[in-house]
Amino acid sequence: MFRPMVHFLRLLVLSLGLIAIRPVFASSTVTVPPPANAYVLRVDGLACPFCAYGIEKEFAKQPGVENTDVNLSNGVLIVTVSPGTAFTDAQLAQVVHKAGFQLKAVVNRPAGAKP
């Protein structure tokens, strides 16, 4: 008689505990600022992992590019460059265009880089 009740209470406590901690994990997104030597680009059309691969591959061909990071959920591309490497907005737009996309905006540039 008591076993089913104990089992039910355990499930109830577990369920309530999971419901209680859900908002903590849902709101714990951490935004990491881009490196100081990075361009942050808004790119139109980034929608899938293949898109990310294509644009990362195109930027990897450019001299001085150390790393690329694509955030598909908001269409942002972070291009980290080696010190002393600089791109104009036109050069960035050209590389993005070669990959099959359109540059919407350059959100951030490394210190000293000119548009």
Coordinates of N, CA and C in Angstrom, one line a residue:
M1 N 0.8 -1.2 0.0 CA 0.0 0.0 0.0 C 0.9 1.3 0.0
F2 N 1.9 1.3 0.8 CA 2.8 2.5 0.9 C 3.7 2.6 -0.3
R3 N 4.1 1.5 -0.9 CA 5.1 1.5 -2.0 C 4.6 2.4 -3.2
P4 N 3.4 2.2 -3.7 CA 3.0 3.0 -4.8 C 3.0 4.5 -4.4
M5 N 2.6 4.8 -3.2 CA 2.6 6.2 -2.7 C 4.0 6.8 -2.6
V6 N 4.9 6.0 -2.1 CA 6.3 6.5 -2.0 C 6.9 6.7 -3.4
H7 N 6.6 5.8 -4.4 CA 7.0 5.9 -5.7 C 6.4 7.2 -6.4
F8 N 5.2 7.4 -6.1 CA 4.5 8.6 -6.6 C 5.1 9.9 -6.1
L9 N 5.4 9.9 -4.8 CA 6.0 11.1 -4.2 C 7.4 11.4 -4.7
R10 N 8.2 10.3 -4.9 CA 9.5 10.5 -5.5 C 9.4 11.1 -6.9
L11 N 8.5 10.6 -7.7 CA 8.3 11.2 -9.1 C 7.9 12.6 -9.0
L12 N 7.0 12.9 -8.1 CA 6.5 14.3 -7.9 C 7.6 15.2 -7.5
V13 N 8.4 14.8 -6.6 CA 9.5 15.7 -6.1 C 10.5 15.9 -7.2
L14 N 10.9 14.8 -8.0 CA 11.8 14.9 -9.1 C 11.3 15.8 -10.2
S15 N 10.0 15.7 -10.5 CA 9.4 16.5 -11.5 C 9.4 18.0 -11.1
L16 N 9.0 18.3 -9.9 CA 9.0 19.7 -9.4 C 10.4 20.2 -9.4
G17 N 11.4 19.4 -9.0 CA 12.8 19.9 -9.0 C 13.3 20.2 -10.4
L18 N 12.9 19.4 -11.4 CA 13.3 19.7 -12.8 C 12.6 20.9 -13.3
I19 N 11.4 21.1 -13.0 CA 10.7 22.3 -13.4 C 11.3 23.5 -12.8
A20 N 11.7 23.4 -11.5 CA 12.2 24.6 -10.8 C 13.6 25.0 -11.4
I21 N 14.4 24.1 -11.8 CA 15.8 24.5 -12.3 C 15.8 24.8 -13.7
R22 N 14.7 24.5 -14.5 CA 14.7 24.8 -15.9 C 15.0 26.2 -16.3
P23 N 14.3 27.2 -15.6 CA 14.6 28.6 -15.9 C 16.0 29.0 -15.7
V24 N 16.7 28.4 -14.7 CA 18.1 28.7 -14.4 C 18.9 28.4 -15.6
F25 N 18.7 27.2 -16.2 CA 19.5 26.8 -17.4 C 19.1 27.5 -18.6
A26 N 17.8 27.9 -18.8 CA 17.4 28.5 -20.0 C 17.9 29.9 -20.1
S27 N 18.1 30.6 -18.9 CA 18.6 32.0 -19.0 C 20.0 32.1 -18.8
S28 N 20.8 31.1 -18.8 CA 22.2 31.2 -18.5 C 23.1 31.2 -19.7
T29 N 22.6 31.9 -20.8 CA 23.5 32.0 -21.9 C 24.5 33.1 -21.7
V30 N 25.7 32.7 -22.0 CA 26.9 33.6 -21.8 C 27.3 34.2 -23.2
T31 N 27.4 35.5 -23.2 CA 27.9 36.1 -24.5 C 29.4 36.4 -24.3
V32 N 30.2 35.8 -25.1 CA 31.6 36.1 -25.1 C 32.0 37.2 -26.1
P33 N 32.6 38.2 -25.6 CA 33.0 39.3 -26.6 C 34.0 38.7 -27.6
P34 N 34.0 39.3 -28.8 CA 34.9 38.8 -29.8 C 36.3 39.2 -29.5
P35 N 37.3 38.5 -30.0 CA 38.7 38.9 -29.7 C 39.0 40.4 -30.2
A36 N 40.0 41.0 -29.7 CA 40.3 42.4 -30.1 C 40.7 42.5 -31.5
N37 N 41.3 41.4 -32.1 CA 41.8 41.4 -33.4 C 40.8 40.7 -34.4
A38 N 39.5 41.0 -34.2 CA 38.5 40.3 -35.0 C 37.5 41.3 -35.6
Y39 N 37.0 40.9 -36.8 CA 35.9 41.6 -37.5 C 34.6 40.8 -37.1
V40 N 33.6 41.5 -36.8 CA 32.3 40.9 -36.6 C 31.4 41.4 -37.7
L41 N 30.9 40.4 -38.5 CA 30.1 40.7 -39.7 C 28.7 40.1 -39.6
R42 N 27.7 40.9 -40.0 CA 26.4 40.4 -40.2 C 26.3 40.0 -41.7
V43 N 25.9 38.8 -41.9 CA 25.8 38.2 -43.2 C 24.4 37.7 -43.5
D44 N 23.9 38.1 -44.6 CA 22.5 37.7 -45.0 C 22.6 36.3 -45.7
G45 N 21.8 35.4 -45.2 CA 21.7 34.1 -45.9 C 22.3 32.9 -45.2
L46 N 23.0 33.2 -44.0 CA 23.6 32.1 -43.3 C 22.5 31.3 -42.6
A47 N 22.2 30.1 -43.0 CA 21.1 29.4 -42.5 C 21.3 28.0 -42.1
C48 N 22.4 27.4 -42.5 CA 22.7 26.0 -42.3 C 24.2 25.7 -42.1
P49 N 24.5 24.5 -41.6 CA 26.0 24.2 -41.4 C 26.8 24.2 -42.7
F50 N 26.1 23.9 -43.8 CA 26.8 24.0 -45.1 C 27.2 25.4 -45.5
C51 N 26.3 26.3 -45.1 CA 26.5 27.7 -45.4 C 27.7 28.2 -44.5
A52 N 27.7 27.8 -43.3 CA 28.8 28.1 -42.4 C 30.2 27.6 -42.9
Y53 N 30.1 26.3 -43.4 CA 31.4 25.7 -43.9 C 31.9 26.5 -45.1
G54 N 31.0 26.8 -46.0 CA 31.3 27.5 -47.2 C 32.0 28.9 -47.0
I55 N 31.4 29.6 -46.1 CA 32.0 31.0 -45.8 C 33.3 30.9 -45.0
E56 N 33.3 29.9 -44.1 CA 34.6 29.7 -43.3 C 35.7 29.3 -44.3
K57 N 35.4 28.4 -45.2 CA 36.4 28.0 -46.2 C 36.9 29.1 -47.1
E58 N 36.0 30.0 -47.5 CA 36.4 31.1 -48.3 C 37.3 32.1 -47.5
F59 N 37.0 32.4 -46.2 CA 37.8 33.2 -45.4 C 39.2 32.6 -45.1
A60 N 39.2 31.3 -45.0 CA 40.4 30.6 -44.6 C 41.5 30.7 -45.8
K61 N 41.0 31.0 -47.0 CA 41.9 31.2 -48.1 C 42.6 32.6 -48.0
Q62 N 42.1 33.5 -47.2 CA 42.6 34.9 -47.2 C 43.9 34.9 -46.3
P63 N 44.9 35.6 -46.7 CA 46.1 35.7 -45.9 C 45.8 36.5 -44.6
G64 N 46.3 36.0 -43.5 CA 46.2 36.7 -42.3 C 45.0 36.3 -41.4
V65 N 44.1 35.5 -42.0 CA 42.9 35.0 -41.3 C 43.3 33.8 -40.4
E66 N 43.1 34.0 -39.1 CA 43.5 32.9 -38.1 C 42.3 32.0 -37.8
N67 N 41.1 32.6 -37.7 CA 40.0 31.7 -37.3 C 38.7 32.4 -37.8
T68 N 37.7 31.6 -38.0 CA 36.4 32.1 -38.2 C 35.4 31.3 -37.3
D69 N 34.3 32.0 -36.9 CA 33.3 31.5 -36.1 C 32.0 32.0 -36.6
V70 N 31.1 31.0 -36.9 CA 29.8 31.4 -37.5 C 28.7 31.1 -36.4
N71 N 27.8 32.1 -36.2 CA 26.7 31.9 -35.4 C 25.4 31.9 -36.3
L72 N 24.9 30.8 -36.6 CA 23.8 30.6 -37.5 C 22.5 31.3 -37.0
S73 N 22.3 31.3 -35.7 CA 21.0 31.8 -35.2 C 20.9 33.2 -35.4
N74 N 21.9 34.0 -35.5 CA 21.8 35.4 -35.7 C 22.5 35.9 -36.9
G75 N 23.1 35.0 -37.7 CA 23.7 35.4 -39.0 C 25.0 36.3 -38.8
V76 N 25.8 35.9 -37.8 CA 27.0 36.7 -37.5 C 28.2 35.8 -37.8
L77 N 29.2 36.4 -38.4 CA 30.5 35.8 -38.7 C 31.6 36.6 -38.0
I78 N 32.4 35.9 -37.2 CA 33.5 36.5 -36.5 C 34.8 36.0 -37.2
V79 N 35.5 37.0 -37.7 CA 36.8 36.6 -38.4 C 37.9 37.2 -37.6
T80 N 38.7 36.3 -37.1 CA 39.9 36.7 -36.3 C 41.1 36.7 -37.2
V81 N 41.8 37.8 -37.1 CA 43.0 38.0 -38.0 C 44.2 38.1 -37.2
S82 N 45.4 37.8 -37.9 CA 46.7 38.0 -37.2 C 47.0 39.5 -37.0
P83 N 47.8 39.8 -36.1 CA 48.2 41.2 -35.9 C 48.8 41.8 -37.2
G84 N 48.4 43.0 -37.5 CA 48.9 43.7 -38.7 C 48.0 43.4 -39.9
T85 N 47.1 42.5 -39.9 CA 46.2 42.2 -41.0 C 45.0 43.0 -40.9
A86 N 44.7 43.6 -42.0 CA 43.5 44.5 -42.1 C 42.7 44.3 -43.4
F87 N 41.4 44.4 -43.3 CA 40.6 44.3 -44.5 C 39.7 45.6 -44.6
T88 N 39.5 46.0 -45.8 CA 38.5 47.1 -45.9 C 37.1 46.5 -46.0
D89 N 36.1 47.3 -45.8 CA 34.7 46.8 -45.9 C 34.5 46.2 -47.3
A90 N 35.1 46.8 -48.3 CA 34.9 46.3 -49.7 C 35.5 44.9 -49.9
Q91 N 36.7 44.7 -49.2 CA 37.4 43.4 -49.3 C 36.6 42.4 -48.6
L92 N 36.0 42.7 -47.4 CA 35.2 41.8 -46.7 C 34.0 41.4 -47.5
A93 N 33.3 42.4 -48.1 CA 32.1 42.2 -48.9 C 32.4 41.3 -50.1
Q94 N 33.6 41.5 -50.7 CA 34.0 40.6 -51.8 C 34.2 39.2 -51.4
V95 N 34.8 38.9 -50.3 CA 35.0 37.5 -49.8 C 33.7 36.9 -49.5
V96 N 32.8 37.7 -48.8 CA 31.5 37.2 -48.5 C 30.7 36.8 -49.7
H97 N 30.8 37.7 -50.7 CA 30.1 37.5 -52.0 C 30.6 36.3 -52.7
K98 N 32.0 36.1 -52.7 CA 32.5 34.9 -53.3 C 32.0 33.6 -52.7
A99 N 31.7 33.6 -51.4 CA 31.1 32.5 -50.7 C 29.6 32.3 -51.0
G100 N 29.0 33.3 -51.7 CA 27.6 33.2 -52.1 C 26.6 33.9 -51.2
F101 N 27.1 34.9 -50.4 CA 26.3 35.6 -49.4 C 26.4 37.1 -49.6
Q102 N 25.7 37.8 -48.8 CA 25.7 39.3 -48.9 C 26.1 39.8 -47.5
L103 N 27.0 40.7 -47.5 CA 27.4 41.4 -46.3 C 26.4 42.4 -46.0
K104 N 25.8 42.3 -44.8 CA 24.8 43.3 -44.4 C 25.5 44.5 -43.6
A105 N 26.4 44.1 -42.7 CA 27.1 45.2 -41.9 C 28.4 44.7 -41.3
V106 N 29.3 45.6 -41.1 CA 30.5 45.3 -40.3 C 30.2 45.9 -39.0
V107 N 30.0 45.0 -38.0 CA 29.6 45.4 -36.7 C 30.8 45.9 -35.8
N108 N 31.9 45.2 -36.0 CA 33.1 45.5 -35.2 C 34.3 45.3 -36.0
R109 N 35.3 46.2 -35.8 CA 36.6 46.0 -36.5 C 37.7 46.0 -35.4
P110 N 38.9 45.4 -35.8 CA 40.0 45.5 -34.9 C 40.4 47.0 -34.7
A111 N 41.0 47.3 -33.6 CA 41.5 48.6 -33.3 C 42.4 49.1 -34.4
G112 N 42.2 50.3 -34.9 CA 43.0 50.8 -36.0 C 42.6 50.4 -37.4
A113 N 41.7 49.5 -37.6 CA 41.3 49.1 -38.9 C 40.4 50.2 -39.5
K114 N 40.5 50.4 -40.8 CA 39.7 51.4 -41.4 C 38.6 50.8 -42.2
P115 N 37.5 51.5 -42.4 CA 36.4 50.9 -43.2 C 36.8 51.0 -44.6

